[in-house]
Amino acid sequence: MNLEFTPEEQAFRDEVRAFIAENYPKHLADFGMREDMAREDFVAWHKILGQKGWSVPAWPVEYGGTGWTPTQRYIWSEENARVNALMPLPFGVSMVGPVIYTFGSEEQKAKHLPGIRSGEVWWCQGYSEPGAGSDLASLKTTAVRDGDHYVINGQKTWTTLAQHADWGFFLCRTDPTAKQQEGISFILVDMKTPGVEVKPIKLLDGGYEVNETWLTDVRVPVENLVGVENKGWTYAKFLLAHERSGIAGVARSKRGVEKLREIATHETLDGQPLIKDFDFAKKVSQLEIDLAALEITELRTLAGEQAGKGPGPESSILKIKGTEIQQRLTELTLEAVGTYSAPYMGGVSNDNGSNEHPVGPDYAQHAAATYFNMRKTSIYGGSNEIQRNIITKMILGL
């Protein structure tokens, strides 16, 4: 594997960097946490990319993709991370979109893919349930056929940003007599359908990002079934492989380490910059080493993808290490900020309309909230414990 970028790839980086500098919405740089944002803020960059034709770079060209190589897509993610750009949300672009264009009907493709590309239609994911998280196949939500409709009843939880969603993709049990994985179907649900109720869950960081979603006698047309009835587990695993590959977040973590070093240069310990403290510098250096190793692993995966190999069990490695690094990064940032983070431990910040002057430097305001919020990364997308089981079975053959 050649790790050097070609002149053509360097030229592509220059093109991307110039486009972002000229077109990224300036007001988005002022936001701290996601709970401060309106729906239009979330999709502003997505819509600009949709007009450019760059919103779904990983999709096949026939469905609106860019035709970029995996290396070009990697450069794209790096350049967006460099300016901390708010990327298109994954639920449509990276999750349900690939499921629809791979397994969906022509009618479903024509109806749903344009809205995902443009950013006009917001999607949410209905997988986890109160009693079915890591053991997702034990889900209880049912979809019973009634003529030309399914009637869905059940409860989903941790439905991220469902308060803004137009559509959702839900795993439902359509055959209660079959084995767990063999009786599940993948169904698209208009979130405005009577019987769909979204209730907020307040998180430890003080934000309202996830929800519980109740479905009570929700009637969904049969044509909203993706693929074949009772084969939804196959589509769910396909989706999760794509999701886990994107969770690694190498480019974002690289930018986070740069910011951490900046903070540790300004913060002091015993009259010296914190970054000169041996113990702290050792932790930062170990983080950078692990991140470099993860980057090589991701590039190796991309090389395999470029050779025609889709995301497989190696996506579990990216997910585990990527999320562990993200958590260590936010933990070290919180450590570097120190007592300046204390006023914001309850999720309180100057973004909520308070007329109080913020305490400490600007970088202190979101350190605690980000730390608490990132505790979730080792759980969502399939818990890291489950990913280790996948690696044990699928890679090591144990």
Short mmCIF file of N, CA and C in Angstrom, two decimals, residues 127-141 156 171-173 179-181 184 233:
data_model
loop_
_atom_site.label_atom_id
_atom_site.label_comp_id
_atom_site.label_asym_id
_atom_site.label_seq_id
_atom_site.Cartn_x
_atom_site.Cartn_y
_atom_site.Cartn_z
N TYR A 127 -33.76 1.26 15.54
CA TYR A 127 -33.20 -0.07 15.80
C TYR A 127 -33.37 -0.45 17.26
N SER A 128 -32.63 0.22 18.16
CA SER A 128 -32.58 -0.18 19.56
C SER A 128 -33.94 -0.05 20.25
N GLU A 129 -34.14 -0.93 21.22
CA GLU A 129 -35.33 -0.90 22.07
C GLU A 129 -34.89 -0.99 23.53
N PRO A 130 -35.79 -0.68 24.47
CA PRO A 130 -35.40 -0.75 25.89
C PRO A 130 -34.84 -2.11 26.29
N GLY A 131 -35.31 -3.19 25.68
CA GLY A 131 -34.81 -4.52 26.00
C GLY A 131 -34.03 -5.16 24.88
N ALA A 132 -33.66 -4.38 23.88
CA ALA A 132 -32.95 -4.93 22.72
C ALA A 132 -31.98 -3.89 22.19
N GLY A 133 -30.81 -3.82 22.83
CA GLY A 133 -29.78 -2.90 22.38
C GLY A 133 -28.65 -3.69 21.75
N SER A 134 -27.71 -4.16 22.58
CA SER A 134 -26.64 -5.00 22.07
C SER A 134 -27.21 -6.30 21.48
N ASP A 135 -28.23 -6.84 22.12
CA ASP A 135 -28.92 -8.03 21.59
C ASP A 135 -30.09 -7.57 20.72
N LEU A 136 -29.75 -6.92 19.61
CA LEU A 136 -30.77 -6.28 18.78
C LEU A 136 -31.77 -7.28 18.22
N ALA A 137 -31.33 -8.51 17.96
CA ALA A 137 -32.22 -9.50 17.35
C ALA A 137 -33.38 -9.90 18.24
N SER A 138 -33.35 -9.51 19.52
CA SER A 138 -34.46 -9.84 20.42
C SER A 138 -35.54 -8.76 20.43
N LEU A 139 -35.52 -7.88 19.45
CA LEU A 139 -36.47 -6.77 19.42
C LEU A 139 -37.92 -7.26 19.45
N LYS A 140 -38.81 -6.41 20.04
CA LYS A 140 -40.20 -6.79 20.26
C LYS A 140 -41.19 -6.02 19.37
N THR A 141 -40.77 -4.93 18.77
CA THR A 141 -41.67 -4.15 17.93
C THR A 141 -42.20 -5.03 16.80
N LYS A 156 -39.14 2.17 20.37
CA LYS A 156 -37.72 2.27 20.08
C LYS A 156 -37.10 3.31 21.02
N LEU A 171 -36.66 -1.53 12.27
CA LEU A 171 -36.65 -2.99 12.29
C LEU A 171 -37.86 -3.46 13.08
N CYS A 172 -38.65 -4.31 12.46
CA CYS A 172 -39.89 -4.81 13.08
C CYS A 172 -39.97 -6.32 12.92
N ARG A 173 -40.58 -6.97 13.91
CA ARG A 173 -40.76 -8.41 13.83
C ARG A 173 -42.04 -8.71 13.05
N LYS A 179 -36.99 -18.03 14.02
CA LYS A 179 -35.84 -17.72 14.84
C LYS A 179 -35.63 -16.21 14.86
N GLN A 180 -34.99 -15.71 15.92
CA GLN A 180 -34.91 -14.27 16.15
C GLN A 180 -34.51 -13.50 14.89
N GLN A 181 -33.37 -13.86 14.29
CA GLN A 181 -32.88 -13.08 13.16
C GLN A 181 -33.69 -13.30 11.89
N ILE A 184 -37.46 -10.78 11.07
CA ILE A 184 -37.39 -9.32 11.16
C ILE A 184 -37.45 -8.69 9.77
N TRP A 233 -32.87 -8.63 8.79
CA TRP A 233 -31.62 -8.76 9.54
C TRP A 233 -30.43 -8.67 8.59
#
